[in-house]
PDB file of C-alpha atoms in Angstrom:
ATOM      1  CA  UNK A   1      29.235 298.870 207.267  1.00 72.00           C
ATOM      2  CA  UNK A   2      26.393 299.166 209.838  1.00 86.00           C
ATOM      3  CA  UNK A   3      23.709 299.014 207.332  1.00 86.00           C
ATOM      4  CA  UNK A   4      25.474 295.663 205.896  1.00 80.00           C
ATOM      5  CA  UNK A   5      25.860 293.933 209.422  1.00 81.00           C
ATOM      6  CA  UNK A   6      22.313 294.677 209.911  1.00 86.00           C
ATOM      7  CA  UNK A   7      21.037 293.085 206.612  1.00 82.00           C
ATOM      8  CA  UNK A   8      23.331 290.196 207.338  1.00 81.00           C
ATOM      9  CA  UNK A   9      21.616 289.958 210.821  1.00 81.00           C
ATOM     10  CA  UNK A  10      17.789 290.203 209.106  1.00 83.00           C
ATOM     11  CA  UNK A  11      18.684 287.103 207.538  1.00 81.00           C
ATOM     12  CA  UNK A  12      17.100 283.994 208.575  1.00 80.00           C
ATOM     13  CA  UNK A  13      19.310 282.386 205.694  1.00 78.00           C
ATOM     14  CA  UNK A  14      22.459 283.623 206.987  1.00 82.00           C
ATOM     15  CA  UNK A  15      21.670 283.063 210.430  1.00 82.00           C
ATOM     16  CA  UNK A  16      21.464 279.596 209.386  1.00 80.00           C
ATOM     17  CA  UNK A  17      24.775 279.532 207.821  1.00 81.00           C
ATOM     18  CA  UNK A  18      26.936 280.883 210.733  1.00 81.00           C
ATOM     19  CA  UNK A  19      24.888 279.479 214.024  1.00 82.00           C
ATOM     20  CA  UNK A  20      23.606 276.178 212.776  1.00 81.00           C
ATOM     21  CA  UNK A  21      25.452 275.102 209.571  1.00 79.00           C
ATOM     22  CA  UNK A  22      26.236 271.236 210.888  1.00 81.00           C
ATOM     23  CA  UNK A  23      23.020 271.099 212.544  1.00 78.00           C
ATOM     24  CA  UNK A  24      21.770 268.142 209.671  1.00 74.00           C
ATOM     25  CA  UNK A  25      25.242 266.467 209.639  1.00 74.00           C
ATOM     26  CA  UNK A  26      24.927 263.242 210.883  1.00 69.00           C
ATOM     27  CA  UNK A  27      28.005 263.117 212.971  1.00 63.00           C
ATOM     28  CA  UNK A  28      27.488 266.337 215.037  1.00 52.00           C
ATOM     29  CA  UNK A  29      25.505 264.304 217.305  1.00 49.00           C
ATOM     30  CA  UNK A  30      22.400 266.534 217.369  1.00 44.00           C
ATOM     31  CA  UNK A  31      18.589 267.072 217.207  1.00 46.00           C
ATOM     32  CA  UNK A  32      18.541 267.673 213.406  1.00 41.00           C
ATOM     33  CA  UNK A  33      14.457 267.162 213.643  1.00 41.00           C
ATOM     34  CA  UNK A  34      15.022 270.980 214.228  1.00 42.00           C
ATOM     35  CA  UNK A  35      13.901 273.197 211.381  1.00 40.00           C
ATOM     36  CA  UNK A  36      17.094 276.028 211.531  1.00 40.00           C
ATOM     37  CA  UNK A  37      16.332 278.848 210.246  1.00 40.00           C
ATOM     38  CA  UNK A  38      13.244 277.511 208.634  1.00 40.00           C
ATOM     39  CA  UNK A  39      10.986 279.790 211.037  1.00 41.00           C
ATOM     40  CA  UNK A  40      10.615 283.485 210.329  1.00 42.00           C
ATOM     41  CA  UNK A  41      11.726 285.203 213.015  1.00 43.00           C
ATOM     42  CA  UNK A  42      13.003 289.095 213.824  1.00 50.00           C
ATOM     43  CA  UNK A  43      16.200 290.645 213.806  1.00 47.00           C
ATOM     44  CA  UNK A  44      16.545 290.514 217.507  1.00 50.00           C
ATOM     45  CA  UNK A  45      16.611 286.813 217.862  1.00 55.00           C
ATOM     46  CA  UNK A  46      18.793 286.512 214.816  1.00 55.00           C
ATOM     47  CA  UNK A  47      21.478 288.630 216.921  1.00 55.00           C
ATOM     48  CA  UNK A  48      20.925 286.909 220.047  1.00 56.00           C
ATOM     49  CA  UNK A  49      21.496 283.563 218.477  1.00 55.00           C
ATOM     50  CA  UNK A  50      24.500 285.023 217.062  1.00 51.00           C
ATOM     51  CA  UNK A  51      25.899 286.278 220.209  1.00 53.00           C
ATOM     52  CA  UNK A  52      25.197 282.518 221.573  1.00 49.00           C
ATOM     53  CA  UNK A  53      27.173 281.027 218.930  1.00 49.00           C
ATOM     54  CA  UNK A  54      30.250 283.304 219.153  1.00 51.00           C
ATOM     55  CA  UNK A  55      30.741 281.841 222.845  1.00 50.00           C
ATOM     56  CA  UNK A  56      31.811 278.430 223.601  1.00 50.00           C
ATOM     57  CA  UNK A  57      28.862 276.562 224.164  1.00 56.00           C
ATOM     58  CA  UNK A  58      27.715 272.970 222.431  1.00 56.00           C
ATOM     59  CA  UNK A  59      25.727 275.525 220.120  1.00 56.00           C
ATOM     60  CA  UNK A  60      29.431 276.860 218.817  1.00 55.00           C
ATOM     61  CA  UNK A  61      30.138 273.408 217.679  1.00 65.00           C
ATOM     62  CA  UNK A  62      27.537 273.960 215.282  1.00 71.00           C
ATOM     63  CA  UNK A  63      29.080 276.477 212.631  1.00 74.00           C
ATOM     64  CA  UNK A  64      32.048 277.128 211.108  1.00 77.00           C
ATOM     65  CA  UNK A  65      35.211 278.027 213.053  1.00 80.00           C
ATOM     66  CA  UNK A  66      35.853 280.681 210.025  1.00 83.00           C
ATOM     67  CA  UNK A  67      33.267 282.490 208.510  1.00 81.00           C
ATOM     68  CA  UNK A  68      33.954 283.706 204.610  1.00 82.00           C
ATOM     69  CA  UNK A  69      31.631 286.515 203.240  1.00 79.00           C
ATOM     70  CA  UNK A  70      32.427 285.768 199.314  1.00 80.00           C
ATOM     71  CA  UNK A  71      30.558 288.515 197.009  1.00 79.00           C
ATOM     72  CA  UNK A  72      30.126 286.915 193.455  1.00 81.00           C
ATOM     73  CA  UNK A  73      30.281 289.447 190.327  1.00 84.00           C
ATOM     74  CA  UNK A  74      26.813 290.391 188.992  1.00 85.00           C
ATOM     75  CA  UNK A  75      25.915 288.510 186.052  1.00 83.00           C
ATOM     76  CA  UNK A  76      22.543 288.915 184.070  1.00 88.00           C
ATOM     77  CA  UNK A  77      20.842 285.654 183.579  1.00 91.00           C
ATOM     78  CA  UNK A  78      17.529 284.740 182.217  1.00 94.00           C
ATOM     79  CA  UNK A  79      15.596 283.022 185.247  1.00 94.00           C
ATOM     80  CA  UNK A  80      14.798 280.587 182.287  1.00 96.00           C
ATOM     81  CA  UNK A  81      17.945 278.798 182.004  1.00 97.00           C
ATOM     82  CA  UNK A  82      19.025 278.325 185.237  1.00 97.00           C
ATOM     83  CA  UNK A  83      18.950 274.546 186.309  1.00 98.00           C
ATOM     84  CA  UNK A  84      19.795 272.406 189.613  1.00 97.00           C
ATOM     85  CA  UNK A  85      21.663 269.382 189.265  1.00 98.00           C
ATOM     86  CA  UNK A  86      21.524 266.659 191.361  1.00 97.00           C
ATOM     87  CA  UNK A  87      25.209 264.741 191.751  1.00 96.00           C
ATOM     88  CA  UNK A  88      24.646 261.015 193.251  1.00 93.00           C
ATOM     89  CA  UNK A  89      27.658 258.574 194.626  1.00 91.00           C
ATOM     90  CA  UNK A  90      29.365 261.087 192.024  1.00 92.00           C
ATOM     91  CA  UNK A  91      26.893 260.048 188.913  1.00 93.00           C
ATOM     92  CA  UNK A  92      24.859 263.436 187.397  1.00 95.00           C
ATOM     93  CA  UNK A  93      21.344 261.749 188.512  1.00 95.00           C
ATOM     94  CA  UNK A  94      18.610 264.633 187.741  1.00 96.00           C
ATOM     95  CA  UNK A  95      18.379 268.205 186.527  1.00 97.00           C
ATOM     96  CA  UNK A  96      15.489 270.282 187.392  1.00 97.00           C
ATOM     97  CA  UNK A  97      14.240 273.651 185.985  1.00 96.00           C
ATOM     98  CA  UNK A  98      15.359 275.902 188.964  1.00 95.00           C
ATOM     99  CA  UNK A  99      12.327 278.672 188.437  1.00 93.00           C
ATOM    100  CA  UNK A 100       9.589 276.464 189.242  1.00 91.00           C
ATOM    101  CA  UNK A 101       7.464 279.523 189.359  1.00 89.00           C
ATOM    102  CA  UNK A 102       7.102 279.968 185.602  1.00 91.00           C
ATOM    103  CA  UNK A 103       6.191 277.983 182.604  1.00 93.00           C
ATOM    104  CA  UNK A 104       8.785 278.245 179.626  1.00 95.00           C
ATOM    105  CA  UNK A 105       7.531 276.611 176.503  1.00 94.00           C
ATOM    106  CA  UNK A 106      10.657 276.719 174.974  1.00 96.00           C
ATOM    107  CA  UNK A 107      12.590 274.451 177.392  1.00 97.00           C
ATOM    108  CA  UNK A 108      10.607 271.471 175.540  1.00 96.00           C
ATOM    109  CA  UNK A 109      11.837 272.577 172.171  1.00 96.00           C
ATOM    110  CA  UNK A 110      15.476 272.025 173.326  1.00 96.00           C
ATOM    111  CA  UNK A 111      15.545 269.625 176.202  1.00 96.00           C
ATOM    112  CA  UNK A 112      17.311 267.378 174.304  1.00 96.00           C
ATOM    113  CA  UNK A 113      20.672 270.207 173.757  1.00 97.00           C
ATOM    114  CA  UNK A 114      19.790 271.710 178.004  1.00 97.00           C
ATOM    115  CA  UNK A 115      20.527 268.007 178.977  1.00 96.00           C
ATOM    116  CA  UNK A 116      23.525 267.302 176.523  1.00 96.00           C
ATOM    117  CA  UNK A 117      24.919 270.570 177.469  1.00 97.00           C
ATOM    118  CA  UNK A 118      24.952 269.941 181.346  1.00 98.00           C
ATOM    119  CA  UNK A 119      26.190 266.450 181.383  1.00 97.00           C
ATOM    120  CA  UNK A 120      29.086 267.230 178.991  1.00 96.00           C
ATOM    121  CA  UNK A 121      29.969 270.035 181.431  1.00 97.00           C
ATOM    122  CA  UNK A 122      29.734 267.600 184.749  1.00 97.00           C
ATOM    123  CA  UNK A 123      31.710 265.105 183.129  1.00 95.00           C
ATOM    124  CA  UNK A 124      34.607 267.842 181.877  1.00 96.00           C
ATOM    125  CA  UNK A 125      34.434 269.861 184.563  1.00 97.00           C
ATOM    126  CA  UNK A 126      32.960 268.995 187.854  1.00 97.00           C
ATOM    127  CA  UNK A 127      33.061 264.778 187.957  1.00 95.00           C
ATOM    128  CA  UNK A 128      36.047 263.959 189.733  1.00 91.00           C
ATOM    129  CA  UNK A 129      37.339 267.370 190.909  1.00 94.00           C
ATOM    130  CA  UNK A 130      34.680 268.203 193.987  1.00 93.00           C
ATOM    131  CA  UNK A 131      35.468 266.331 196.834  1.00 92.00           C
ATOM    132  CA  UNK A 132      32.086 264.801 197.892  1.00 93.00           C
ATOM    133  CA  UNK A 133      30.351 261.760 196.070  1.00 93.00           C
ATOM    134  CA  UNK A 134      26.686 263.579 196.728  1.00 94.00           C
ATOM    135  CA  UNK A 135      25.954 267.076 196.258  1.00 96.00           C
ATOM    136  CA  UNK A 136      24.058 269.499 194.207  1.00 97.00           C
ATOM    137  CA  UNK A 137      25.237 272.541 191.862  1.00 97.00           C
ATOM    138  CA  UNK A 138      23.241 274.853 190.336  1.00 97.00           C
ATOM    139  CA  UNK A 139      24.069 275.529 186.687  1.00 97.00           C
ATOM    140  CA  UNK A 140      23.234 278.882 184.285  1.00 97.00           C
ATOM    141  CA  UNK A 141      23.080 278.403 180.292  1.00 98.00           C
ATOM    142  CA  UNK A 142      23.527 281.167 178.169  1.00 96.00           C
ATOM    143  CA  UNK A 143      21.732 280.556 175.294  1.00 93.00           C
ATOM    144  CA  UNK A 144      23.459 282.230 172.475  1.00 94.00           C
ATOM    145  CA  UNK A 145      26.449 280.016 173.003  1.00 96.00           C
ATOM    146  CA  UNK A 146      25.509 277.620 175.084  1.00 96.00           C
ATOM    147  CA  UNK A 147      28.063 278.530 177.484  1.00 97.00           C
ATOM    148  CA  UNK A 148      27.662 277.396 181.170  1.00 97.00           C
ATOM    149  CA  UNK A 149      28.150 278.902 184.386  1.00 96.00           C
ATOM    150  CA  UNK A 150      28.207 277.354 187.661  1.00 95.00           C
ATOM    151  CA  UNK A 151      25.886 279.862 190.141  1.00 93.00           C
ATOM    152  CA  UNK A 152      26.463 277.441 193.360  1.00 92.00           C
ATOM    153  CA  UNK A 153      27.068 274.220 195.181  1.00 94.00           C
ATOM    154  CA  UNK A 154      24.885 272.670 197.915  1.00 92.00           C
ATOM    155  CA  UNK A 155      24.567 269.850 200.196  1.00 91.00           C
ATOM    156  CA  UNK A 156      22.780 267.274 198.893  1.00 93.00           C
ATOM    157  CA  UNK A 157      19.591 267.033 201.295  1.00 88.00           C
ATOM    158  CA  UNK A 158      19.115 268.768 204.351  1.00 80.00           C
ATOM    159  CA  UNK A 159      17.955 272.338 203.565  1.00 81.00           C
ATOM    160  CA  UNK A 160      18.415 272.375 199.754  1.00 89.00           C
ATOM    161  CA  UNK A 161      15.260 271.917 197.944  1.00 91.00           C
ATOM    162  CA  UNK A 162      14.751 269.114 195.517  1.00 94.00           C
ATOM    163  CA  UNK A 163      12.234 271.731 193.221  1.00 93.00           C
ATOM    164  CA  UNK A 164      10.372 269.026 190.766  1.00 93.00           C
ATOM    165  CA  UNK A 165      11.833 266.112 192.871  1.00 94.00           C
ATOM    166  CA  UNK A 166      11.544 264.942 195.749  1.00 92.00           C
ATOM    167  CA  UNK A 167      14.048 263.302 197.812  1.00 92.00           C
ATOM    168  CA  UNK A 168      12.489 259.473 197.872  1.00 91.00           C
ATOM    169  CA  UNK A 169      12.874 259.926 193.964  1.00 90.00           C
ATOM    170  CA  UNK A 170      16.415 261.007 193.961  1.00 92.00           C
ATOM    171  CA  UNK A 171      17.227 258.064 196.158  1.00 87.00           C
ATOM    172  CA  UNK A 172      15.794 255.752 193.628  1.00 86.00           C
ATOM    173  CA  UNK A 173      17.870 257.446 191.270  1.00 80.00           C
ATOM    174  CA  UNK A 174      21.105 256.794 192.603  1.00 69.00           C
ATOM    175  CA  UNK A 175      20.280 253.355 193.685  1.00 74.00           C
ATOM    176  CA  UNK A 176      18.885 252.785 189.901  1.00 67.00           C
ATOM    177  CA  UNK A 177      22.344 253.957 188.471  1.00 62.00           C
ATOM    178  CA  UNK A 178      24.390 250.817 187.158  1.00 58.00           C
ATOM    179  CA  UNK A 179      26.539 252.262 184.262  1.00 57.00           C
ATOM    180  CA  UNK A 180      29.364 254.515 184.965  1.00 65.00           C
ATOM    181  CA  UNK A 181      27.247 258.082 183.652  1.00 71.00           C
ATOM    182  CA  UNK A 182      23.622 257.204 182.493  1.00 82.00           C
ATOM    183  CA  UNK A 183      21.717 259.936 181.285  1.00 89.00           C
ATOM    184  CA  UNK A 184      20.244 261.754 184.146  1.00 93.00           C
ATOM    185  CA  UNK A 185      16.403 262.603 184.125  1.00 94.00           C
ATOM    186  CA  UNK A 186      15.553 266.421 183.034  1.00 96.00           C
ATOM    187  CA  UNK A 187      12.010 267.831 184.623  1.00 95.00           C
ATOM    188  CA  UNK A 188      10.406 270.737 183.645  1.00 95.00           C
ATOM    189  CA  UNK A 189       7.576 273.081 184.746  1.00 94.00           C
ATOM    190  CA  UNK A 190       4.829 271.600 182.075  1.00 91.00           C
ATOM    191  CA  UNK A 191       1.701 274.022 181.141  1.00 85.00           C
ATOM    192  CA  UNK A 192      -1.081 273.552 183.582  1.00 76.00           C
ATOM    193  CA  UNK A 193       0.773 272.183 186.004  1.00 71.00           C
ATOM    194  CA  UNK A 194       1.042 272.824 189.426  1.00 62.00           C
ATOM    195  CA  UNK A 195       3.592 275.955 190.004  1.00 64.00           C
ATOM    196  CA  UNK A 196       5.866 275.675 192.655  1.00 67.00           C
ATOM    197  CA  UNK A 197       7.978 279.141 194.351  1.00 64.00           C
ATOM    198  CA  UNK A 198      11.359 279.026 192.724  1.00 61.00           C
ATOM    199  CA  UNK A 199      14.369 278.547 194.862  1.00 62.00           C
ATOM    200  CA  UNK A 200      14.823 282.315 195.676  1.00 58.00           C
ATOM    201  CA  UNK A 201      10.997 282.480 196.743  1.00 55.00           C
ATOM    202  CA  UNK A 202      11.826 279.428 199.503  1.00 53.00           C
ATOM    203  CA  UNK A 203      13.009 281.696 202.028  1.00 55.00           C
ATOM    204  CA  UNK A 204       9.907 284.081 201.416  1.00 57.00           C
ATOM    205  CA  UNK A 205       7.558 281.885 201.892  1.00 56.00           C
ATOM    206  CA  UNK A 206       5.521 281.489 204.897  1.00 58.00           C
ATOM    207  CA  UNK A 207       6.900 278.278 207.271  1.00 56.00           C
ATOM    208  CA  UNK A 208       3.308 277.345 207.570  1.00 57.00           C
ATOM    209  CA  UNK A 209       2.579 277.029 203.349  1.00 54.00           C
ATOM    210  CA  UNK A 210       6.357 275.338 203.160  1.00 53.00           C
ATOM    211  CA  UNK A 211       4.865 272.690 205.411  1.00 55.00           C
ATOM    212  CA  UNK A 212       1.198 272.475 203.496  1.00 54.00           C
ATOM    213  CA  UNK A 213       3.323 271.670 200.133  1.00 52.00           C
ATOM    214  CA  UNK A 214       5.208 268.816 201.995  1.00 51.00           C
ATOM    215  CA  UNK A 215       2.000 267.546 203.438  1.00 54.00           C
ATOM    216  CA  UNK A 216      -0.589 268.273 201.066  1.00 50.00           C
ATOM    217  CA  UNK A 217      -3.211 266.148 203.424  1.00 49.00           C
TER     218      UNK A 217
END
């Protein structure tokens, strides 16, 4: 148990998630030009952030009143077919490849079925049941049925990443939308083009490089 509560603490990630989880909400009524947890930082100023945030201070208002560790079943999946969808004013919008570190030539030979196959799963089984109009999941196909698997949910904005959006063109998106489900726009890594770190690599990156890619002036 001490090793876990220690790995929990070394997390800038989950740091984030208990001590500053409504610090981009718009009705919380703070600073969110803040970058939470977006700084690397060491395990002793994780815990001491922690400690501030179990006490009843403005910075308590911040997280959760109930904190849920949830452990998901490990599940092999090809880093290939793993895809974030973006959900706007409740209308599948945009899918992007989630492992924007790698080309995969074989995405273009079947974008057509990838995008089929994750709309028809929104519409059956997501559109409608979540309760917020505009949020992002990230899907998993597995390719010798075509199965798919939902791997997570996450706000749409804030400290999700976009991947091969950005957020001014998922805006346009949504306001573009004007049937009831349009077909949403697929993007892909393409060959020679510039490689972006994946969404597991974001919190392994350097804050410095995170900022360079935003503002690539």
């Amino acid at each position: 148990p001490a090793d876990t509560v220690l790995l929990l603490k070394s997390s800038d990630l989950i740091v984030h998630d208990i001590c500053h989880a409504y610090d981009c909400c718009a009705d919380q009524g703070v600073d969110t030009s803040r970058r939470p947890g977006g700084e690397a930082s060491d395990p002793s100023s994780n815990t001491e952030q922690l400690q501030v945030a179990q006490r009843d201070t403005p910075e308590a208002m911040n997280r959760p009143e109930k904190v849920v560790l949830a452990l998901r079943k490990w599940f092999d999946v090809k880093s290939s077919m793993e895809f974030r969808c973006f959900v706007r004013e409740g209308t599948l919008v945009a899918i992007s490849q989630r492992d924007c570190s790698q080309h995969y030539k074989f995405l273009f030979e079947c974008d057509r079925q990838i995008k089929d196959c994750l709309l028809s799963f929104f519409l059956k089984e997501i559109s409608g049941k979540f309760p917020e109009k505009n949020y992002i999941f990230d899907a998993y196909i597995r390719q010798r049925d075509w199965r798919v698997f939902v791997l997570d949910f996450n706000p749409f904005g804030g400290l999700s990443q976009p991947l091969l959006f950005s957020w001014e063109d998922l805006e346009v998106q949504g306001q573009n939308q004007s049937d009831s489900q349009p077909e949403p726009e697929l993007r892909l890594v393409g060959e020679g083009t510039q490689i972006r770190p994946g969404v597991s690599m974001y919190g392994r990156v350097p804050a410095d490089l995170m900022d360079l890619e935003s503002n690539p002036q």
